[in-house]
XYZ file of C-alpha atoms in Angstrom:
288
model
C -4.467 41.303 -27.848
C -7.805 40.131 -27.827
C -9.670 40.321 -24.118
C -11.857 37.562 -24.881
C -8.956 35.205 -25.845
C -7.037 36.266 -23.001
C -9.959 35.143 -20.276
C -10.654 32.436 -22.158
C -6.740 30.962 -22.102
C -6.470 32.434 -18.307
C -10.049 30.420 -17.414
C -8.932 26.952 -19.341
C -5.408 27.393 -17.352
C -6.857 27.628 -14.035
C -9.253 24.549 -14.685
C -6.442 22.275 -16.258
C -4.757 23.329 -12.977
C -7.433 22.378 -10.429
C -7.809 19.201 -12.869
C -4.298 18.175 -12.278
C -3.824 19.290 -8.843
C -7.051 17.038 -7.994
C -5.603 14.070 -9.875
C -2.460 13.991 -8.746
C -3.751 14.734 -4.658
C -6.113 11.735 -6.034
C -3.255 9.412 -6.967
C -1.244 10.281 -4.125
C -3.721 8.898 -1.796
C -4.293 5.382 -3.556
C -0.394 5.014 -3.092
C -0.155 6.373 1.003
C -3.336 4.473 1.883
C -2.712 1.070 0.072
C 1.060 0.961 -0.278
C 1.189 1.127 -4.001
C 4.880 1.073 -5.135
C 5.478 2.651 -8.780
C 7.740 5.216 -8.751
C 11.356 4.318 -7.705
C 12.412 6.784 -5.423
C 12.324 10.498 -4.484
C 7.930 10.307 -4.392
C 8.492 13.281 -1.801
C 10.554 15.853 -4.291
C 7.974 14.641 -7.206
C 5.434 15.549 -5.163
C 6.248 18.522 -3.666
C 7.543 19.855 -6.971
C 4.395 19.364 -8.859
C 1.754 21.050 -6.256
C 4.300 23.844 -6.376
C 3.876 24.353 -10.428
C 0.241 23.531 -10.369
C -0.198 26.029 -7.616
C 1.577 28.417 -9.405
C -0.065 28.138 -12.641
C -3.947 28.649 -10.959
C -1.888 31.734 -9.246
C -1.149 33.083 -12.248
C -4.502 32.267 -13.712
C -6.083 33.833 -11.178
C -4.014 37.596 -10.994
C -4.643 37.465 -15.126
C -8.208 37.527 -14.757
C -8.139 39.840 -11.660
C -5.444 42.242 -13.320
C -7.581 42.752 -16.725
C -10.899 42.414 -14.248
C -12.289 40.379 -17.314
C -14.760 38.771 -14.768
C -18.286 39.943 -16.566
C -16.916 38.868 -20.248
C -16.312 35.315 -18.632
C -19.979 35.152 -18.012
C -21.602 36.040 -20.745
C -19.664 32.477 -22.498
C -21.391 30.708 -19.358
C -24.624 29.406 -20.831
C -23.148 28.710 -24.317
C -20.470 26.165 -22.597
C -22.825 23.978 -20.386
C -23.290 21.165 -22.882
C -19.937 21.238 -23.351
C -18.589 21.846 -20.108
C -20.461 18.471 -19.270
C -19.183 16.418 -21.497
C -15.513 17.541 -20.080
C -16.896 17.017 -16.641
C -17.949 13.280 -17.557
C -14.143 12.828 -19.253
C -12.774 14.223 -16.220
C -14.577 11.830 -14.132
C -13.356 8.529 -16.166
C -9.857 9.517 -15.860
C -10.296 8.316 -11.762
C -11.288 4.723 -12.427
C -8.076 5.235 -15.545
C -5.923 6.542 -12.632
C -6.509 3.640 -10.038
C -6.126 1.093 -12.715
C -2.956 2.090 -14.093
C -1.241 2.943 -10.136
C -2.210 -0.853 -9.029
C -1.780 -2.211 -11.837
C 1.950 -0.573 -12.157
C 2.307 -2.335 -8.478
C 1.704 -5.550 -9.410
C 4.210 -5.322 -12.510
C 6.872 -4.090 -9.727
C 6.261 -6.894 -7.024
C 5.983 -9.466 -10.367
C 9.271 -8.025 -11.528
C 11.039 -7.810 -8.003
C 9.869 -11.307 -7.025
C 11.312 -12.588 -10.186
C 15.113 -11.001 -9.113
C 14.842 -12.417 -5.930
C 14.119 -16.034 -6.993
C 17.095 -15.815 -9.851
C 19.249 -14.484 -7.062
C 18.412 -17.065 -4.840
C 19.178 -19.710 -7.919
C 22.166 -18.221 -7.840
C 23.644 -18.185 -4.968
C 22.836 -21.884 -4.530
C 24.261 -22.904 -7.606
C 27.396 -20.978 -7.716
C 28.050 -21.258 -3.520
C 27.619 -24.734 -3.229
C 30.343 -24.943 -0.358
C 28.606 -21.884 1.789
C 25.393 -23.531 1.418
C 26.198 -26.712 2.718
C 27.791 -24.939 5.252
C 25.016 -22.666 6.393
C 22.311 -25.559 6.109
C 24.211 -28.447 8.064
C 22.701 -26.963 11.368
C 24.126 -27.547 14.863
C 23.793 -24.849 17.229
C 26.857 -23.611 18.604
C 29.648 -20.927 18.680
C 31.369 -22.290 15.140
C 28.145 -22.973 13.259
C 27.129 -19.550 13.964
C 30.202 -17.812 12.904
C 31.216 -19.787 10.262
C 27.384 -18.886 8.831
C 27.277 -15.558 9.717
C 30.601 -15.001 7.442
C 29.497 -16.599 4.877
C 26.076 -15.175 4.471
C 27.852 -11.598 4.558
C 30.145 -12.954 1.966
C 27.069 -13.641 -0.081
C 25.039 -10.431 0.767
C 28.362 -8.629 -0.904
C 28.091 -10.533 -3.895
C 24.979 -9.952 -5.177
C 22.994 -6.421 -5.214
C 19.198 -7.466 -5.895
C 18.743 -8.012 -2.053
C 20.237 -6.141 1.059
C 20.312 -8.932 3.592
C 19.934 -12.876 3.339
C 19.272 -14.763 6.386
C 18.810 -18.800 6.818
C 15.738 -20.316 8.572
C 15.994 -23.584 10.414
C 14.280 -25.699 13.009
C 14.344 -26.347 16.402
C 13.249 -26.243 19.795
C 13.120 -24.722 22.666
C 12.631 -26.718 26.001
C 11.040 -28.461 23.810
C 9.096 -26.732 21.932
C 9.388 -26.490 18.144
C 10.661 -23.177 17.017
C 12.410 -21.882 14.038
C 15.589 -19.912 14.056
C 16.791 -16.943 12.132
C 20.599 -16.700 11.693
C 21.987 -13.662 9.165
C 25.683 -12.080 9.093
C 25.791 -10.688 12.603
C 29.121 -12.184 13.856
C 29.516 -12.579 17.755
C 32.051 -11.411 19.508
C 35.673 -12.948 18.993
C 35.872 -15.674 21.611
C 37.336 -19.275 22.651
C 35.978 -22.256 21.765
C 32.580 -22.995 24.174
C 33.400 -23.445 27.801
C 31.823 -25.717 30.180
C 27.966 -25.066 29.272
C 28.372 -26.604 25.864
C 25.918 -27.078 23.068
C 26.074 -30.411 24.053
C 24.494 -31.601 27.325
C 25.401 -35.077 29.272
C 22.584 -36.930 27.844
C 23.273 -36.002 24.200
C 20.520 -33.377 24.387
C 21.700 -30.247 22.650
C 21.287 -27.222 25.342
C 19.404 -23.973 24.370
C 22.345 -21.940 25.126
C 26.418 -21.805 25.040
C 29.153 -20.011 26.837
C 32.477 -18.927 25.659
C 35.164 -16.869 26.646
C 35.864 -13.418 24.544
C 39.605 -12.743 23.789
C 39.099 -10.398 26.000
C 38.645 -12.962 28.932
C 34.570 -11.882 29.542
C 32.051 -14.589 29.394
C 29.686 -14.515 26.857
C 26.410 -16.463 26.757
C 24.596 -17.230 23.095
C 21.040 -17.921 23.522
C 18.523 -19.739 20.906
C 16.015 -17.618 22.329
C 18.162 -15.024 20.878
C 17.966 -15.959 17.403
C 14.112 -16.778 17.518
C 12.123 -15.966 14.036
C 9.845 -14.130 14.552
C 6.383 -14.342 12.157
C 3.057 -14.426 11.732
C 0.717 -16.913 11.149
C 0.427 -17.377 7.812
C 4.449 -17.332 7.705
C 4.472 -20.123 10.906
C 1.697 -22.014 8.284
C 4.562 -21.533 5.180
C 7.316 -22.599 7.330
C 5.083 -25.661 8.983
C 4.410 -26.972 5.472
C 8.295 -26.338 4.235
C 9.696 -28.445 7.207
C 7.006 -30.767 8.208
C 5.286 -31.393 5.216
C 8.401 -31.080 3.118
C 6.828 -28.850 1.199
C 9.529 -26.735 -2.066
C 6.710 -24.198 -2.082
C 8.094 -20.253 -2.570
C 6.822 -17.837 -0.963
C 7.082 -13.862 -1.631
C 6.058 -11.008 -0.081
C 5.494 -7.597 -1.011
C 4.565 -4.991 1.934
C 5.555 -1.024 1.343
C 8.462 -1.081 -0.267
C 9.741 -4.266 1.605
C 10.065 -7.411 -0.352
C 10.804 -10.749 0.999
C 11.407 -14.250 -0.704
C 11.833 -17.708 0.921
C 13.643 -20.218 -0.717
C 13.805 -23.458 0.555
C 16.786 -25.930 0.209
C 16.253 -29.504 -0.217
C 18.539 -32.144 -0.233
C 17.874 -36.109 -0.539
C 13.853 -35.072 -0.353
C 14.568 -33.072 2.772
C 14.047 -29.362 3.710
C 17.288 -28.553 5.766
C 16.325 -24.618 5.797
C 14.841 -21.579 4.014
C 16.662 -19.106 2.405
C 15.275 -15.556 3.471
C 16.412 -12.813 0.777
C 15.102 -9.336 1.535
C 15.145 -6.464 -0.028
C 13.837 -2.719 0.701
C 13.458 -0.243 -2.060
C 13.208 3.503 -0.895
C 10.294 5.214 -2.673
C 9.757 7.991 -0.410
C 6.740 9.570 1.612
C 5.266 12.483 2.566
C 7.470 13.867 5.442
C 10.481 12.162 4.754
């Protein structure tokens, strides 16, 4: 066989390999550093997988052009193959800006296409659970409301598979402060109905917290502060302009992998609560 040939196809190897091993360290970045989310799942075996064949193939390269020590016919080509090799160099260069492009742009298509699910799932599960959601919105805190809600938001979490969880916002207060409240599928213990510090205070002021009895005979104290919502301020802004400014405003956010949608649900012009659906889609990182 031809020597010549045989650097040649060795030399064009190793450079497609440093090409694609640069590209693909390249890409990798852009989607650690900014949270790009295009690939499903398993990131971390793709990964590894590839830098293991590219490393290979510049191995291999590499021993060919040792093994036939070939070195001194590679460089007589060298001054014949700078015009060219620039042009290459200036193709290989407009395939970054390509790269980035194509990664972010394939993250907005999957938050666009996720956010979508979540609000047809939320649709859903008001229209075809009319009962549970009048249920989970007519808020009164207390031992029953939070049972009875907490079943039948894990009846609805079962029921649907385009979001793990679904909790229900609401408003409140706190000694009176306005807060909001978070309530999911977390079911207290089994207990009595509410003993002697009831949700329900001599002056008709509802109490921040209850007491009951478990079946076991131990007292048991639910807290509001317990079930406080935590967010941040452009969240306490959304949830301000749901409730205050009765506001039907969506709002969905994307963040690594985690998506989140709330829904609010009106009745007779009024926000009663927010619908929370989240979702978290494993796509795998370095380490994991």
């Amino acid at each position: 066989m031809d020597t010549k040939k045989l650097v040649k196809a060795s030399n064009i190897i190793g450079v497609v390999s440093i090409v694609l091993l640069v590209y693909w360290v390249f890409a990798f970045i852009l989607i650690q550093v900014f949270g790009l989310k295009v690939f499903r799942e398993h990131i971390t075996e793709i990964f590894g997988l590839s830098i293991l064949g590219v490393v290979a193939l510049m191995a291999g390269a590499l021993m060919l052009n040792i093994m036939l020590n070939l070195t001194r016919i590679a460089e007589r080509g060298e001054e014949v193959s700078v015009k060219s090799g620039k042009k290459w160099l200036y193709a290989c260069l407009l395939v970054f800006p390509l790269l980035a492009a194509l990664l972010f742009g394939g993250n907005y298509l999957t938050a666009q296409q996720k956010q979508q699910l979540l609000i047809e799932s939320a649709q859903r599960l008001i229209q075809n659970h009319p009962k549970q959601t009048e249920a989970v919105t007519a808020y009164r805190f207390g031992l029953p409301y939070i049972r009875n809600t907490a079943g039948h938001l894990e009846l609805l979490e079962k029921q649907d598979s385009a979001f793990n969880s679904v909790t229900v916002i609401v408003p409140d207060n706190i000694g009176g402060t306005p807060v909001y409240l978070n309530f999911g599928s977390n079911i207290p213990k089994e207990g009595a109905a509410e003993t002697a510090a009831a949700a329900v205070a001599d002056n008709g002021r509802q109490e921040d917290a209850v007491t009951y009895r478990t079946a076991e005979g131990k007292q048991e104290t639910l807290r509001k502060a317990d079930y406080l919502h935590r967010a941040d301020l452009r969240e306490r802004e959304y949830l301000q302009k749901v409730f205050q400014n009765q506001s039907d405003e969506i709002r969905f956010v994307s963040d690594n992998g985690r998506y989140e949608l709330f829904y609010p649900y009106r009745k007779n012009g009024r926000t009663l609560a927010v619908f929370r659906l989240s979702d978290y889609q494993y796509y795998g990182k370095l380490g994991s």
